[in-house]
XYZ file of C-alpha atoms in Angstrom:
564
model
C -6.702 33.377 2.923
C -7.192 30.572 5.444
C -10.394 29.467 3.714
C -8.576 29.257 0.382
C -5.797 27.176 1.950
C -8.224 24.737 3.601
C -10.066 23.106 0.695
C -12.302 20.075 1.073
C -9.609 17.403 0.905
C -7.340 19.248 3.335
C -10.202 19.844 5.755
C -10.990 16.108 5.841
C -7.300 15.284 6.358
C -7.101 17.759 9.248
C -10.210 16.201 10.787
C -8.685 12.737 10.353
C -5.383 13.742 11.960
C -7.110 15.546 14.813
C -9.020 12.374 15.673
C -5.797 10.331 15.782
C -3.717 12.838 17.743
C -6.526 13.347 20.250
C -6.590 9.592 20.893
C -2.833 9.335 21.496
C -1.577 8.669 25.007
C 1.385 10.258 26.764
C 3.534 7.189 26.002
C 3.544 8.157 22.323
C 3.861 11.920 22.792
C 6.965 12.193 20.587
C 5.225 10.301 17.793
C 2.169 12.570 18.024
C 4.315 15.701 17.784
C 6.205 14.250 14.820
C 2.955 13.449 12.994
C 1.720 17.003 13.533
C 5.042 18.380 12.315
C 4.903 16.165 9.239
C 1.400 17.418 8.432
C 2.488 21.068 8.712
C 5.495 20.453 6.461
C 3.396 18.548 3.901
C 0.739 21.271 3.870
C 3.396 23.914 3.199
C 4.828 21.926 0.287
C 1.372 21.207 -1.146
C 0.396 24.874 -1.082
C 3.578 25.780 -2.959
C 3.100 23.009 -5.518
C -0.487 24.078 -6.235
C 0.264 27.809 -6.222
C -1.209 29.748 -9.175
C 0.974 30.244 -12.256
C 3.324 27.484 -11.161
C 4.344 24.812 -13.687
C 5.538 21.721 -11.861
C 8.544 19.937 -13.401
C 7.138 16.622 -12.181
C 4.988 14.810 -14.732
C 2.041 13.695 -12.643
C -1.262 12.027 -13.442
C -3.547 14.385 -15.409
C -6.705 15.495 -13.643
C -5.431 14.808 -10.121
C -4.392 17.271 -7.459
C -0.859 16.923 -6.166
C -2.099 15.174 -2.995
C 1.102 15.845 -1.048
C -0.597 16.294 2.333
C -2.688 13.136 2.095
C 0.135 11.045 0.656
C 2.643 12.214 3.270
C 0.614 11.574 6.404
C -1.341 8.437 5.538
C 1.192 5.691 6.333
C 2.538 7.331 9.531
C -1.081 7.926 10.608
C -1.930 4.247 10.064
C 1.072 3.195 12.158
C 0.143 5.752 14.818
C -3.343 4.219 15.040
C -1.778 0.805 15.309
C 0.449 2.099 18.117
C -2.594 3.387 19.995
C -4.269 0.018 19.566
C -1.222 -1.936 20.732
C -0.819 0.353 23.731
C -4.233 -0.855 24.888
C -3.072 -4.428 24.392
C 0.069 -3.810 26.414
C -1.959 -2.463 29.339
C -3.991 -5.692 29.231
C -0.802 -7.843 29.044
C -1.861 -9.098 25.604
C 1.372 -8.114 23.843
C 5.003 -7.602 24.839
C 6.855 -4.315 25.043
C 9.208 -5.452 22.235
C 6.336 -5.367 19.755
C 5.489 -1.787 20.652
C 9.146 -0.752 20.409
C 9.479 -2.332 16.982
C 6.263 -0.699 15.781
C 7.595 2.650 16.990
C 10.743 2.045 14.962
C 8.628 1.312 11.891
C 6.648 4.488 12.531
C 9.802 6.613 12.613
C 11.102 4.901 9.475
C 7.850 5.601 7.589
C 7.818 9.229 8.740
C 11.454 9.630 7.671
C 10.509 8.392 4.187
C 7.804 11.045 3.931
C 9.961 13.878 5.273
C 12.790 13.001 2.865
C 10.454 12.948 -0.121
C 9.016 16.330 0.888
C 12.540 17.817 0.911
C 13.163 16.181 -2.477
C 9.984 17.716 -3.964
C 10.811 21.144 -2.519
C 14.343 21.000 -3.960
C 13.000 20.076 -7.413
C 10.687 23.079 -7.316
C 13.622 25.290 -6.344
C 15.836 24.062 -9.185
C 13.059 24.504 -11.751
C 12.457 28.171 -10.952
C 13.870 30.857 -13.246
C 12.679 33.943 -11.394
C 14.975 35.327 -8.689
C 12.107 36.311 -6.386
C 10.490 32.988 -7.058
C 13.805 31.283 -6.300
C 14.111 33.058 -2.959
C 10.650 31.904 -2.031
C 11.483 28.332 -3.019
C 14.729 28.490 -0.992
C 12.522 29.364 1.935
C 10.481 26.237 1.171
C 13.580 24.049 1.296
C 14.792 25.686 4.515
C 11.342 25.191 6.016
C 11.362 21.471 5.121
C 14.906 21.011 6.418
C 13.986 22.763 9.682
C 10.973 20.469 10.081
C 13.149 17.450 9.335
C 15.727 18.559 11.896
C 12.981 18.925 14.500
C 11.708 15.501 13.489
C 15.213 14.058 13.987
C 15.323 15.512 17.504
C 11.936 13.982 18.351
C 12.988 10.636 16.881
C 16.237 10.672 18.879
C 14.410 11.498 22.106
C 11.945 8.668 21.489
C 14.709 6.138 20.806
C 16.708 7.285 23.832
C 13.599 6.972 25.995
C 13.240 3.368 24.808
C 16.881 2.232 24.874
C 18.833 4.748 26.930
C 22.197 6.146 25.856
C 23.654 2.868 24.606
C 24.507 1.697 21.095
C 20.952 0.768 20.132
C 19.553 4.302 19.859
C 22.186 5.495 17.299
C 21.868 2.199 15.438
C 18.130 2.567 15.083
C 18.455 6.230 14.140
C 20.778 5.133 11.328
C 18.130 2.598 10.288
C 15.536 5.392 10.134
C 17.815 7.687 8.108
C 18.516 4.874 5.626
C 14.785 4.633 4.976
C 14.735 8.319 4.107
C 17.537 7.992 1.558
C 15.948 4.871 0.067
C 12.591 6.629 -0.304
C 14.148 9.473 -2.316
C 15.864 6.996 -4.649
C 12.692 4.971 -5.139
C 10.440 7.941 -5.878
C 13.005 9.335 -8.329
C 12.975 6.037 -10.194
C 9.180 5.840 -10.062
C 8.527 9.373 -11.337
C 10.981 9.183 -14.224
C 10.237 5.564 -15.210
C 6.447 5.911 -15.073
C 5.688 9.557 -15.887
C 2.076 10.745 -15.675
C 1.012 7.514 -13.939
C 0.481 8.909 -10.441
C 0.092 12.129 -8.528
C 2.828 13.172 -6.103
C 0.712 11.969 -3.186
C 0.061 8.587 -4.778
C 3.731 8.167 -5.639
C 4.647 9.173 -2.088
C 2.283 6.593 -0.597
C 3.610 3.812 -2.839
C 7.210 4.816 -2.163
C 6.869 4.951 1.610
C 4.917 1.697 1.579
C 7.487 -0.176 -0.512
C 10.460 1.099 1.467
C 8.725 0.386 4.767
C 7.586 -3.125 3.787
C 10.793 -4.354 2.222
C 12.979 -2.436 4.649
C 11.438 -4.684 7.282
C 12.550 -7.726 5.236
C 16.094 -6.379 5.016
C 16.088 -5.624 8.750
C 15.070 -9.177 9.490
C 17.891 -10.424 7.285
C 20.367 -8.248 9.166
C 18.919 -9.513 12.440
C 19.394 -13.116 11.358
C 22.965 -12.468 10.232
C 23.730 -10.844 13.580
C 22.156 -13.768 15.417
C 24.429 -16.201 13.612
C 27.580 -14.112 13.790
C 27.163 -12.422 17.179
C 26.727 -14.880 19.995
C 24.743 -12.461 22.173
C 22.057 -11.959 19.523
C 21.453 -8.410 20.792
C 20.852 -6.873 17.366
C 18.691 -9.803 16.364
C 16.471 -9.289 19.380
C 16.084 -5.560 18.841
C 15.698 -5.387 15.053
C 13.070 -8.009 14.533
C 9.952 -9.600 15.992
C 8.411 -12.929 15.135
C 6.344 -13.143 11.959
C 4.072 -15.908 10.775
C 5.171 -18.267 8.034
C 2.552 -16.856 5.678
C 3.633 -13.222 6.088
C 7.301 -14.193 5.607
C 6.565 -16.117 2.418
C 4.429 -13.301 0.979
C 7.030 -10.673 1.831
C 9.865 -12.667 0.267
C 8.075 -13.594 -2.951
C 6.810 -10.059 -3.554
C 10.292 -8.668 -2.949
C 11.694 -11.043 -5.545
C 9.010 -10.211 -8.107
C 9.638 -6.474 -7.751
C 13.353 -7.041 -8.282
C 12.645 -9.254 -11.302
C 12.194 -6.430 -13.890
C 15.465 -4.797 -12.809
C 17.487 -7.954 -13.385
C 15.489 -8.934 -16.478
C 16.192 -5.566 -18.106
C 19.916 -6.188 -17.657
C 19.594 -9.717 -19.097
C 17.637 -8.423 -22.103
C 20.407 -5.925 -22.843
C 22.955 -8.743 -22.829
C 20.705 -10.857 -25.062
C 20.311 -7.913 -27.446
C 24.090 -7.564 -27.798
C 24.450 -11.302 -28.415
C 21.649 -11.252 -30.988
C 23.339 -8.392 -32.834
C 26.689 -10.184 -32.777
C 25.241 -13.370 -34.249
C 22.800 -11.566 -36.620
C 19.698 -13.288 -35.245
C 16.386 -12.365 -36.846
C 13.551 -10.787 -34.867
C 11.675 -14.072 -34.416
C 14.641 -15.815 -32.812
C 15.329 -12.754 -30.711
C 11.762 -12.716 -29.334
C 11.844 -16.474 -28.725
C 15.078 -16.166 -26.772
C 13.730 -13.168 -24.870
C 10.594 -15.107 -23.911
C 12.574 -18.137 -22.732
C 14.899 -15.854 -20.806
C 11.961 -14.297 -18.969
C 10.308 -17.551 -17.928
C 13.597 -19.152 -16.868
C 14.461 -16.068 -14.844
C 10.970 -15.984 -13.271
C 11.228 -19.660 -12.280
C 14.708 -19.110 -10.865
C 13.439 -16.231 -8.702
C 10.233 -17.880 -7.456
C 11.474 -21.445 -6.960
C 15.138 -20.902 -6.148
C 16.447 -17.555 -4.920
C 13.548 -16.183 -2.858
C 12.700 -19.456 -1.069
C 16.356 -19.673 -0.024
C 16.165 -16.145 1.364
C 12.866 -16.914 3.104
C 14.359 -19.998 4.738
C 17.344 -17.955 5.862
C 15.149 -15.307 7.494
C 12.796 -17.804 9.118
C 13.319 -21.496 9.709
C 11.090 -23.790 7.652
C 11.091 -27.548 7.949
C 10.719 -27.821 4.166
C 10.705 -25.714 1.001
C 8.295 -22.736 1.433
C 6.273 -23.720 -1.640
C 5.850 -27.227 -0.232
C 4.876 -25.648 3.075
C 2.097 -23.775 1.244
C 0.801 -27.029 -0.252
C 0.820 -28.632 3.188
C -0.984 -25.649 4.681
C -3.748 -25.788 2.062
C -4.260 -29.541 2.535
C -4.211 -29.308 6.338
C -7.912 -28.421 6.049
C -8.639 -29.659 2.528
C -12.422 -29.536 2.573
C -12.734 -25.931 3.758
C -9.822 -24.448 1.830
C -10.255 -26.333 -1.434
C -13.997 -25.632 -1.401
C -13.275 -21.955 -0.862
C -10.736 -22.000 -3.714
C -13.265 -23.617 -6.063
C -15.850 -21.024 -5.041
C -13.386 -18.202 -5.776
C -12.321 -19.597 -9.152
C -15.909 -20.147 -10.264
C -16.970 -16.692 -9.146
C -13.993 -15.013 -10.839
C -14.448 -16.873 -14.125
C -18.159 -16.124 -14.307
C -17.698 -12.480 -13.342
C -14.755 -11.813 -15.663
C -16.475 -13.336 -18.683
C -19.674 -11.436 -17.960
C -18.012 -8.094 -17.226
C -15.717 -8.342 -20.241
C -18.696 -9.051 -22.493
C -20.511 -6.038 -21.045
C -17.487 -3.813 -21.611
C -17.394 -4.765 -25.291
C -21.090 -4.645 -26.143
C -22.686 -2.272 -23.654
C -22.742 1.472 -23.184
C -22.339 1.143 -19.418
C -19.724 3.632 -18.243
C -16.438 2.102 -17.155
C -16.573 3.755 -13.741
C -19.777 1.784 -13.029
C -18.481 -1.370 -14.685
C -15.443 -1.334 -12.424
C -17.702 -1.158 -9.356
C -18.967 -4.636 -10.168
C -15.510 -5.862 -9.226
C -15.890 -4.102 -5.892
C -19.097 -6.035 -5.247
C -17.298 -9.194 -6.359
C -14.652 -8.512 -3.693
C -17.370 -8.407 -1.007
C -18.787 -11.767 -2.110
C -15.337 -13.341 -2.192
C -13.626 -11.945 0.871
C -16.243 -11.489 3.607
C -17.018 -15.236 4.105
C -13.322 -16.099 3.926
C -12.336 -13.406 6.421
C -14.860 -14.670 8.960
C -14.188 -18.403 8.649
C -10.721 -18.771 7.049
C -8.681 -15.607 7.771
C -5.233 -17.260 7.561
C -6.035 -18.841 4.213
C -7.324 -15.483 2.983
C -3.971 -13.914 3.941
C -2.199 -16.457 1.774
C -4.699 -16.020 -1.067
C -4.169 -12.249 -1.098
C -0.417 -12.768 -1.373
C -0.842 -15.276 -4.195
C -3.241 -12.973 -6.066
C -0.883 -10.014 -5.714
C 2.013 -12.124 -6.998
C -0.062 -13.176 -10.014
C -1.028 -9.556 -10.696
C 2.626 -8.496 -10.576
C 3.687 -11.240 -12.973
C 0.862 -10.443 -15.405
C 1.638 -6.714 -15.313
C 5.312 -7.404 -16.029
C 4.267 -9.680 -18.901
C 1.920 -6.978 -20.212
C 4.500 -4.199 -20.037
C 7.235 -6.261 -21.675
C 4.769 -7.906 -24.112
C 6.004 -11.390 -23.265
C 4.576 -14.109 -25.535
C 1.978 -15.634 -25.416
C 0.068 -13.669 -22.765
C 1.451 -10.159 -23.179
C -0.900 -8.853 -25.841
C -3.935 -10.752 -24.505
C -3.476 -9.354 -21.013
C -3.033 -5.849 -22.435
C -6.266 -6.046 -24.434
C -8.208 -7.418 -21.487
C -6.918 -4.876 -18.973
C -7.500 -1.867 -21.210
C -11.186 -2.814 -21.405
C -11.569 -1.714 -17.767
C -9.166 1.230 -17.544
C -10.151 4.848 -17.009
C -8.375 8.211 -16.716
C -6.457 7.043 -13.635
C -4.606 4.363 -15.620
C -2.142 4.724 -18.472
C -0.680 2.539 -21.201
C 2.590 2.395 -19.264
C 1.167 1.184 -15.968
C -2.309 -0.052 -14.981
C -2.784 0.178 -11.223
C -6.521 0.015 -10.486
C -6.620 -3.740 -9.883
C -3.569 -3.481 -7.610
C -5.163 -0.709 -5.568
C -8.422 -2.654 -5.179
C -6.639 -5.818 -4.068
C -4.277 -4.016 -1.703
C -7.074 -1.816 -0.382
C -8.883 -4.972 0.746
C -5.762 -6.866 1.844
C -3.721 -4.332 3.836
C -6.255 -3.843 6.676
C -6.457 -7.638 6.998
C -2.682 -8.069 7.011
C -2.215 -5.262 9.526
C -4.847 -6.756 11.833
C -2.860 -9.950 12.307
C -1.756 -10.436 15.891
C -3.438 -8.368 18.569
C -6.686 -6.792 17.380
C -9.412 -5.567 19.741
C -11.498 -3.957 16.991
C -13.307 -6.727 15.052
C -14.387 -4.430 12.209
C -10.833 -3.216 11.483
C -9.916 -6.140 9.157
C -13.078 -5.417 7.134
C -12.108 -1.774 6.554
C -11.037 -2.231 2.932
C -13.847 -4.581 1.949
C -16.552 -2.380 3.452
C -15.194 0.976 2.278
C -14.505 -0.154 -1.296
C -16.992 -2.959 -1.818
C -19.955 -1.263 -0.147
C -19.354 2.454 0.438
C -17.481 3.403 -2.716
C -19.739 1.263 -4.906
C -22.973 2.693 -3.547
C -21.629 6.239 -3.705
C -20.736 5.844 -7.388
C -23.934 4.132 -8.451
C -26.341 6.373 -6.558
C -24.389 9.504 -7.439
C -24.309 8.577 -11.126
C -28.005 7.751 -11.394
C -29.647 10.113 -8.927
C -27.033 12.701 -7.982
C -27.979 16.340 -8.553
C -26.211 18.421 -5.902
C -22.465 18.485 -6.520
C -19.852 19.120 -3.871
C -18.015 21.525 -6.187
C -18.607 23.163 -9.531
C -15.760 21.319 -11.248
C -16.043 17.913 -9.544
C -18.340 15.003 -10.345
C -18.991 13.795 -6.796
C -22.511 14.470 -5.519
C -23.980 14.918 -2.059
C -26.543 12.191 -2.768
C -23.803 9.713 -3.674
C -21.789 10.545 -0.561
C -24.850 10.166 1.659
C -25.600 6.795 0.069
C -22.003 5.656 0.588
C -21.925 6.683 4.255
C -25.337 5.162 4.973
C -24.555 1.873 3.240
C -21.227 1.520 5.072
C -22.865 2.197 8.425
C -25.634 -0.319 7.722
C -23.081 -2.911 6.572
C -20.995 -2.423 9.730
C -24.003 -2.690 12.048
C -25.208 -5.778 10.154
C -21.797 -7.412 10.373
C -21.374 -6.959 14.122
C -23.984 -9.586 15.156
C -22.429 -12.073 12.742
C -18.991 -11.448 14.249
C -20.435 -11.789 17.741
C -21.708 -15.269 16.821
C -18.163 -16.363 15.934
C -14.938 -16.024 17.925
C -14.928 -12.206 18.061
C -15.737 -10.219 21.178
C -17.659 -7.221 19.848
C -17.058 -4.014 21.797
C -17.708 -1.426 19.102
C -19.348 1.863 20.075
C -21.651 3.340 17.481
C -20.441 6.945 17.880
C -16.754 6.334 16.944
C -18.008 4.044 14.193
C -20.208 6.817 12.813
C -17.230 9.186 12.940
C -15.013 6.718 11.040
C -17.650 6.099 8.372
C -18.363 9.814 7.917
C -14.733 10.885 7.579
C -14.062 8.096 5.070
C -17.136 9.046 3.053
C -16.179 12.718 2.986
C -12.675 11.839 1.826
C -14.163 9.836 -1.042
C -16.232 12.876 -1.974
C -13.417 15.416 -1.929
C -10.215 13.651 -2.917
C -8.940 13.563 -6.486
C -6.448 10.841 -5.580
C -6.808 7.127 -6.264
C -9.462 6.465 -3.647
C -8.943 2.676 -3.654
C -5.553 3.309 -2.062
C -6.381 5.975 0.520
C -9.932 5.396 1.770
C -9.343 1.883 3.211
C -6.292 3.110 5.137
C -8.180 6.092 6.564
C -11.133 3.909 7.548
C -8.844 1.274 9.070
C -6.946 3.882 11.095
C -10.140 5.325 12.552
C -11.559 1.882 13.342
C -8.392 0.994 15.285
C -9.012 3.904 17.641
């Protein structure tokens, strides 16, 4: 029974969590207990979802396991690793206690998102059951999740009280955490029903918790700024926010605006449709008006609304877009040369890979790995010599990807159909006609470890977690496994032991080769080979066993283990 419950993916997740919890100090005891509780709750829900003879009412991505356990614990585990890392910095007087307190708040908010979604999934399973005995069992599932969530609330309250005492701040922050839970349920409902069959439950849970966590921070900073201006003491402002760099604020604001763009644009299109019907406009005029409406609305969001919000949250001496221009030209030779190198490399690679996809029999899974190698060539030099500019470039690239995906989905002239044809040349079973996510996951998989390593970072390899795991490990595992793999990990899967061994070995070699280069720059290298071997092995095993979108999960697992 226990062996059947603990399959390969779950065993790797348990190993991953055990490594993190074992590294936690007594100062984050409540957070460690909450993470363990979350894992137990997620495992219970996953077992019920994947029970035999069960038909899930949720339309998930075909061919993928539900992934509830992995999706539920990944973001809280990343924040837990970051807490462990910052605790070391606090002991060395490298960071202030306010940063640790705010990171703890973000941890509780992320965990609340995951707990709330687990209760939501359990309640959907209960409502979909027609058998009375089955219904009783599902009621037990819901009660189990609610009990875990209640225990989580107690742990969260104790942690907040330990930080702030019995004053007004602890209830205020608990309310902030609860709001994240409600928001996560609303977001995942919208995601599942708007984009059916585009993601597994675990993938949807990761995206939901990430979005709510990231943009909840933006809203919190807005509230903090309002309180600073309206309340002379600035108490809420001090407690709800910490300083962010100009680049991170600009990226956060622009991405928030672009994600809100389709919601507002859909409403504007409905109005335009009613007006077109009233005035009997033909289809050509309707499409022309719709196209103009989109580009005007996009310009209004990017140039007007979001920069105003950004300037409200953080003081800028000039318009944020002008600040970006000034930042680029503050070191024109290095940054413009790097931009030219990127553009040339992208143009050459895209033209070559697109030609191969049209005229070659190379499998798409291997063709897509060329982009992983391209990421290594682009990002490693920039991360070593121009990390701040790389942060900005990642934000700009993600904004461009969002705009192009919106244009593709809505078929906005003149790029809509061209972008759709180009993107479908590189899609596989993990993408759909509704939503193509592979390029987003690759970009974010490389970018998030770099973004999260801003500020205090005593592990020089941590920012490279995404680039190394995806660009080196995942690529070598796929290529070697496809060409030389014979021994499979399971009878139904395609992953081979040879491919996994090649991925782990190549990542370890890349890490050990990178350390001397980092030592020759500004980094103080203190890596121990045994924890590094553990991090590489766990990440490689997860790539072998998981049926989730590995571009999204493997970099976060590798980053978390490197932070320890």
